[in-house]
Coordinates of C-alpha atoms in Angstrom, one line a residue:
X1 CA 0.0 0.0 0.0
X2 CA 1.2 3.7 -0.3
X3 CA 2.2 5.5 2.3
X4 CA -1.0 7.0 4.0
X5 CA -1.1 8.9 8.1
X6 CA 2.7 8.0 9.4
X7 CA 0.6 7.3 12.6
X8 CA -1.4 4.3 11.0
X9 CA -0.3 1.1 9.1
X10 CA -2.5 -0.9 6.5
X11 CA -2.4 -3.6 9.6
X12 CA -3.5 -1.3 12.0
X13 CA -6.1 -0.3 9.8
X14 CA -7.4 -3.7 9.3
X15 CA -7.0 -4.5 13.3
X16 CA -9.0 -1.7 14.2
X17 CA -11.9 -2.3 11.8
X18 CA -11.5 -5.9 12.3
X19 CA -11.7 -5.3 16.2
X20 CA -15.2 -2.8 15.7
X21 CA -16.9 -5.2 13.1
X22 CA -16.6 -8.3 15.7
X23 CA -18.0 -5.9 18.6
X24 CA -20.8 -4.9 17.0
X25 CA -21.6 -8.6 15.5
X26 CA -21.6 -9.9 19.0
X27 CA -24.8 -8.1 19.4
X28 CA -26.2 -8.6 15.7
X29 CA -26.4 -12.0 14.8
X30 CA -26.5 -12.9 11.1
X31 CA -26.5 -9.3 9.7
X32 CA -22.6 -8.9 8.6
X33 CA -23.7 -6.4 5.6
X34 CA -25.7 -3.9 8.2
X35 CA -22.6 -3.9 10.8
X36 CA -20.1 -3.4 7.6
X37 CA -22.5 -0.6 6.5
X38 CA -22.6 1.3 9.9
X39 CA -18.9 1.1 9.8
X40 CA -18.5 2.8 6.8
X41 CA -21.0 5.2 7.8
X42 CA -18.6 5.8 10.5
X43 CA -15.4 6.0 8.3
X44 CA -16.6 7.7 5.5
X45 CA -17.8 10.8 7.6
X46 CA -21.1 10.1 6.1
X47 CA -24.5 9.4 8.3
X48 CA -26.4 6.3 8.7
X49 CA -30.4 5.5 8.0
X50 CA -31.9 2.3 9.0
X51 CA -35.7 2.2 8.0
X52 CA -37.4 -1.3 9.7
X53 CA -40.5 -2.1 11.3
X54 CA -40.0 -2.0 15.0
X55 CA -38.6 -4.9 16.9
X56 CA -35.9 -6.0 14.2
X57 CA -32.6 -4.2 16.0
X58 CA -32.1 -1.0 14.5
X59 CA -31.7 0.6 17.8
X60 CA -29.3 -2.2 19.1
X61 CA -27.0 -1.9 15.9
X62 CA -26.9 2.0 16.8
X63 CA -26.2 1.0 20.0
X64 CA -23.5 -1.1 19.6
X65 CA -21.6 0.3 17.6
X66 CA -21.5 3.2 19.9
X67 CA -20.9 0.9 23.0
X68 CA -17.9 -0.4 20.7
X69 CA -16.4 3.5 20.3
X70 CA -14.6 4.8 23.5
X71 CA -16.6 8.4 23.1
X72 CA -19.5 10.6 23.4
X73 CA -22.7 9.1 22.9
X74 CA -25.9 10.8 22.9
X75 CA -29.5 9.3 22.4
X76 CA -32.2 11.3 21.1
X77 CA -35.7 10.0 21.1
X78 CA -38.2 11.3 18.5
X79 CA -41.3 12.5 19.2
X80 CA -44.4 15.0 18.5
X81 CA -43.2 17.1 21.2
X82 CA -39.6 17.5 20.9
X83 CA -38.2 20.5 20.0
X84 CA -35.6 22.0 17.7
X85 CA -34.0 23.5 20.9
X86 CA -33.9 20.2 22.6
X87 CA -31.9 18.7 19.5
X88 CA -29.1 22.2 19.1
X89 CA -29.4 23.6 22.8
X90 CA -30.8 27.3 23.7
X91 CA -29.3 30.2 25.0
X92 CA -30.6 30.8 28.6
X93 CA -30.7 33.9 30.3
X94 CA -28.0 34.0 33.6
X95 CA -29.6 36.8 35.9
X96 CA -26.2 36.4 37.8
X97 CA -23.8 37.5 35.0
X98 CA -26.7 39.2 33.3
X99 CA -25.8 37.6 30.3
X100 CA -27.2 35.0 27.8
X101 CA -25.3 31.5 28.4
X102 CA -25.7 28.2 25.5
X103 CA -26.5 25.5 27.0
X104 CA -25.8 22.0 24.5
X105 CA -28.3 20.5 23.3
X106 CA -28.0 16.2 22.3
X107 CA -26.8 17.0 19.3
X108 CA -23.2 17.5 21.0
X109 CA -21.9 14.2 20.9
X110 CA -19.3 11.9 18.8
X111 CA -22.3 9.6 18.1
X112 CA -26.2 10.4 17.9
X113 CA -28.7 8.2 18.1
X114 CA -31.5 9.6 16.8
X115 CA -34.4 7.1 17.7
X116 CA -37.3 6.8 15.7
X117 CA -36.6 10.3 13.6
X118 CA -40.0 10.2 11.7
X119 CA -41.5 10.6 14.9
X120 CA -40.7 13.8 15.3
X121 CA -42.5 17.2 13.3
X122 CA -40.9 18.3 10.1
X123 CA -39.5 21.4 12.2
X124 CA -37.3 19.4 14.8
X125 CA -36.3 17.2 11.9
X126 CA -34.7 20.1 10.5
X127 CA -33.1 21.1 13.5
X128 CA -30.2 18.4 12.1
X129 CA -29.4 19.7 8.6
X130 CA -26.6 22.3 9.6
X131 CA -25.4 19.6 12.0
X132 CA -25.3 17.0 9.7
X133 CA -24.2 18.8 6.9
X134 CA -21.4 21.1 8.3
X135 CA -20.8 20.0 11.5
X136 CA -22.1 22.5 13.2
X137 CA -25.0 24.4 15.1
X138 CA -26.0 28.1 14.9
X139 CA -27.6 29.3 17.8
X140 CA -29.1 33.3 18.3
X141 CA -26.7 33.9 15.1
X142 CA -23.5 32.0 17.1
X143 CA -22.0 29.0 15.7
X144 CA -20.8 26.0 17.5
X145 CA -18.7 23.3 16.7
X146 CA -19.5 19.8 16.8
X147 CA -17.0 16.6 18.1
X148 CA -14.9 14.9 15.5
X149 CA -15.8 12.1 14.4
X150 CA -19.1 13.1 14.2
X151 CA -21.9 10.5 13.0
X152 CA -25.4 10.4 12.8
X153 CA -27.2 6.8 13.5
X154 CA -30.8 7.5 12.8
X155 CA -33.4 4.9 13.0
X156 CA -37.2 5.3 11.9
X157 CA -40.4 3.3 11.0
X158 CA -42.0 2.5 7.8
X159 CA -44.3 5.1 6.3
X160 CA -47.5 3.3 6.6
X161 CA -47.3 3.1 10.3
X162 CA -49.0 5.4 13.0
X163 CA -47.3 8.8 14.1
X164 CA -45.0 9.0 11.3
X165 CA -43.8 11.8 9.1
X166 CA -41.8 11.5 5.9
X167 CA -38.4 12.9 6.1
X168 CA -38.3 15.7 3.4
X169 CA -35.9 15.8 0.4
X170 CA -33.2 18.0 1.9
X171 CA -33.0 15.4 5.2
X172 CA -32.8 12.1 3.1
X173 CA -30.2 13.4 1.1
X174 CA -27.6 14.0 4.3
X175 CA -27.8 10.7 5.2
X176 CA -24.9 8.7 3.5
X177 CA -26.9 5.3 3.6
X178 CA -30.2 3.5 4.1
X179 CA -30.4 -0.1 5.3
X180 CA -33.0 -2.3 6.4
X181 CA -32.3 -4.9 9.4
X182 CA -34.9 -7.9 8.3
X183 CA -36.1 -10.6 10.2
X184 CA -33.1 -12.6 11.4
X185 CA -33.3 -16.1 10.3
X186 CA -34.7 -19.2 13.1
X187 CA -31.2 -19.9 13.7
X188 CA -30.4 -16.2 15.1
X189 CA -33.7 -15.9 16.7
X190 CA -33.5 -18.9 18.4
X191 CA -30.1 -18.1 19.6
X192 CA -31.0 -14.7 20.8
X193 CA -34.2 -15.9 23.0
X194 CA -31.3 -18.1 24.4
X195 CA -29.3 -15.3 25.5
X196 CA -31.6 -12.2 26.2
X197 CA -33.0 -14.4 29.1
X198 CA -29.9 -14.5 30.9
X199 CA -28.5 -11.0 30.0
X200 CA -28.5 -7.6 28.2
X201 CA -25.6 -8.7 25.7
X202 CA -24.7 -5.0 25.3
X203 CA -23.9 -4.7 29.1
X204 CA -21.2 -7.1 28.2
X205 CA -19.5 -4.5 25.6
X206 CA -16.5 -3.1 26.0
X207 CA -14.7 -0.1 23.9
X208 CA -12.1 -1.5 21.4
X209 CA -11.2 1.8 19.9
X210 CA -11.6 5.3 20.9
X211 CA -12.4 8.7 19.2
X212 CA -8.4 9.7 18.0
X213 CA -7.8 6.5 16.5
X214 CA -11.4 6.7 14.7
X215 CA -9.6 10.0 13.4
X216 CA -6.8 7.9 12.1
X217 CA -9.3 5.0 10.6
X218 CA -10.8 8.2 8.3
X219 CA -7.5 9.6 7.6
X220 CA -6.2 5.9 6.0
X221 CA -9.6 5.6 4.5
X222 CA -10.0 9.4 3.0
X223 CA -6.5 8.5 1.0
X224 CA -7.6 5.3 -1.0
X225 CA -6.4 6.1 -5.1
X226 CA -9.7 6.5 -6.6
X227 CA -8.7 6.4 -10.8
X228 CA -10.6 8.9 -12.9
X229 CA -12.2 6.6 -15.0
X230 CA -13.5 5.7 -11.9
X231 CA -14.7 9.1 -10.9
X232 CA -16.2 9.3 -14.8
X233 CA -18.5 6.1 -13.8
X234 CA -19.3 7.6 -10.5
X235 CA -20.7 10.5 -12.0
X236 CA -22.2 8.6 -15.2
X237 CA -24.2 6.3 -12.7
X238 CA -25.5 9.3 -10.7
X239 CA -26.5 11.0 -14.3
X240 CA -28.4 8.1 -15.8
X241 CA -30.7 8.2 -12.5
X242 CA -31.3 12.1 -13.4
X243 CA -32.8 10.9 -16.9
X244 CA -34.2 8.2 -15.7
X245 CA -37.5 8.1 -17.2
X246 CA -38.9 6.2 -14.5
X247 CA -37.6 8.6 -11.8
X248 CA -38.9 11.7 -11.3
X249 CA -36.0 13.1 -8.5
X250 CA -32.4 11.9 -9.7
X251 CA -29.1 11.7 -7.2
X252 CA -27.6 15.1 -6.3
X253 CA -24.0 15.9 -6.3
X254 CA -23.8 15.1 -3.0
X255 CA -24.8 11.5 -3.6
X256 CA -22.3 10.8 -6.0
X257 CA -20.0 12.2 -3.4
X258 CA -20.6 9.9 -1.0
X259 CA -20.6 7.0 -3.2
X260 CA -17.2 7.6 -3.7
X261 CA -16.4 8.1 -0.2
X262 CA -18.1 5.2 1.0
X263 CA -16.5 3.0 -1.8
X264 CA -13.0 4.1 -0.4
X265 CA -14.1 3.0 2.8
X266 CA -15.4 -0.4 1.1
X267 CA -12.4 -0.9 -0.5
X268 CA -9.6 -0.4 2.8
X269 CA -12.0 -2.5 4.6
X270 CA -11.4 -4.9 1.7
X271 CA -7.5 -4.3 2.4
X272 CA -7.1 -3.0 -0.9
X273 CA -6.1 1.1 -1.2
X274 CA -7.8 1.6 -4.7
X275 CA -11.3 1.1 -6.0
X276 CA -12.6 -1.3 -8.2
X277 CA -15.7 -0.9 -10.5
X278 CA -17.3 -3.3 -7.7
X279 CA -17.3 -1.0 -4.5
X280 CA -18.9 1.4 -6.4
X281 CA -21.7 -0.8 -8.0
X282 CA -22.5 -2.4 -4.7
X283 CA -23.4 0.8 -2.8
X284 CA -25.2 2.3 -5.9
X285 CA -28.3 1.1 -4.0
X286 CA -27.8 1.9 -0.2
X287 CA -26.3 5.0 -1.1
X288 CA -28.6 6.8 -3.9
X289 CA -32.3 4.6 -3.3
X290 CA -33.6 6.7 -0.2
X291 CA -32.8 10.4 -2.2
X292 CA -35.1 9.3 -5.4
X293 CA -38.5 9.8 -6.4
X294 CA -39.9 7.6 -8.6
X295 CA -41.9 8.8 -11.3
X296 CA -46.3 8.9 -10.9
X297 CA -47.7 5.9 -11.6
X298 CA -44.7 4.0 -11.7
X299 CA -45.5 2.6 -8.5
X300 CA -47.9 0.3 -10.4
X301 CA -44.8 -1.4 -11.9
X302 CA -43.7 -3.0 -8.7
X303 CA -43.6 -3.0 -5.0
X304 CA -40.1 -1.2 -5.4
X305 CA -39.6 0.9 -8.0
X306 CA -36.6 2.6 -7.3
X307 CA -34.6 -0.1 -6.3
X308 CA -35.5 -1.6 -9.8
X309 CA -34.8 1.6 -11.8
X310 CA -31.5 1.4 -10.1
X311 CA -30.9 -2.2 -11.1
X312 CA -31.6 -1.7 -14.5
X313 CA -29.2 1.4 -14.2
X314 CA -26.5 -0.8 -13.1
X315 CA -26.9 -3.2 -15.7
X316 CA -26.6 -0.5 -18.6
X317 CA -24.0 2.0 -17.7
X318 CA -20.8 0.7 -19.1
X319 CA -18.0 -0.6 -16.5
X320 CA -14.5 1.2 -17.2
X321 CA -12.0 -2.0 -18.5
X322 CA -9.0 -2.4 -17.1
X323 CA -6.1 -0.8 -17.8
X324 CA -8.3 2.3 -18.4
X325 CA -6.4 5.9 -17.4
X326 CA -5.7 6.7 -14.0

């Protein structure tokens, strides 16, 4: 591998993740591609969705994975009532120093569980698009600055369900990726009545990495070679979804963004310091299906239409060959 942070080896690297990945698995039995996702969540600076019905584990993946990071960890629960204030913080008046003081809100954390998001008025949803988009909070015109790293686990219920609201455009498209849990399989359901009788397996996590050397994970990860004919299909996939016929809201600039930054991290966790055609193909769907509209009446064509638009999207765009200029 090239040289990357002098403070971090390709070993280290792999040790580290290795280390978080079995954490977090220790809790979540049988979903390998959910714990990998979170982690590159994590890595790639991005933020994490997991959409469910209840009862599945999005909350104990969150969880987790922050149990498994030796750092600030706040959980926000969603509801009707909560307020924008309660997410940022407000300034409070001090009658002793007859000044205005900020008091933090639960944004101010390494890692935020946001708990059942679509619970929660369109209004307080908002109250995380500065955060989650610059890292930061502007309160009464002041600006605060947010920990690093800094991610974003946020859970929420299907659509159809009682006391939901959607997530508008603008909040879909900060979040790096969407996952769904499933059902586990009878195997991993059996095993977990097993063990939930006897104890709360998350009591039984332990840190096995802390914020600095999460620093150091991004830093590796942020340096992976991506070639430019590389870049060139990046940017030809996220076109073809904006003329899409059956899609009437492509990906932004800000999706094909992250598709290359969570490839990168795809790729290191792979061991490899370069992207292949593959990383980015894979994550075509987590990444881009949650900031797309599909077209009216297209709905009619299947139970997912976006997911299928995107298919058919990977299938046709062509694959840069090898040997192609880097």
């Amino acid at each position: 591998m090239h040289e990357n942070d002098p403070s971090i080896t390709a070993e280290q690297f792999a040790e580290h993740t290795s280390r978080i990945i079995d954490s977090v698995s220790s809790v979540i039995d049988g979903k390998p591609e959910a714990v990998r996702s979170a982690l590159i969540c994590l890595l790639a600076e991005g933020h994490l969705l997991i959409e469910d019905v209840p009862g599945v584990g999005k909350t104990m993946l969150a969880r987790a994975l922050a149990a498994s990071v030796d750092a600030t960890v706040r959980r926000i629960q969603f509801t009707p009532d909560l307020l924008p204030g309660d997410v940022t913080g407000v300034a409070v008046y001090d009658p002793v120093n007859r000044e205005f003081e900020f008091k933090r809100g639960a944004i101010f954390a390494h890692i935020v569980i946001a708990d059942e998001i679509n619970r929660a008025s369109p209004k307080t949803q908002s109250s995380l698009l500065e955060a989650m988009e610059e890292q930061q909070v502007t309160v009464d015109g002041a600006t605060h600055h947010l920990p690093e790293p800094f991610l974003v686990v946020a859970t929420q219920n299907p659509l159809e369900m009682e006391g939901t609201y959607p997530l508008p455009e603008a909040q879909r498209d900060r979040f790096m990726m969407r996952i769904s849990m499933g059902y586990p399989d009878a195997a991993a359901e059996t095993l977990m009545l097993r063990q939930r009788e006897i104890s709360n397996p998350l009591s039984a996590i332990t840190p096995v990495t802390d914020a600095a050397s999460v620093r150091q994970l991004i830093a590796w990860a942020r340096r992976v070679h991506v070639a430019e004919s590389l870049e060139e299909y990046a940017v030809s996939l996220a076109q073809a979804t904006r003329m899409d016929p059956s899609l009437h809201l492509g990906a932004s600039p800000r999706a094909t963004l992250q598709l290359v930054r969570a490839a990168k991290v795809a790729a290191a966790l792979d061991g490899r310091d370069f992207i292949v055609p593959d990383d980015l193909a894979d994550l075509v769907i987590p990444v881009f299906a949650h900031r797309l509209l599909a077209a009216r009446g297209v709905h009619r064509a299947g139970a997912q239409p976006v997911e299928a638009a995107l298919r058919q999207i990977i299938s046709r765009v062509p694959v840069p060959f090898a040997g192609a200029r880097v």
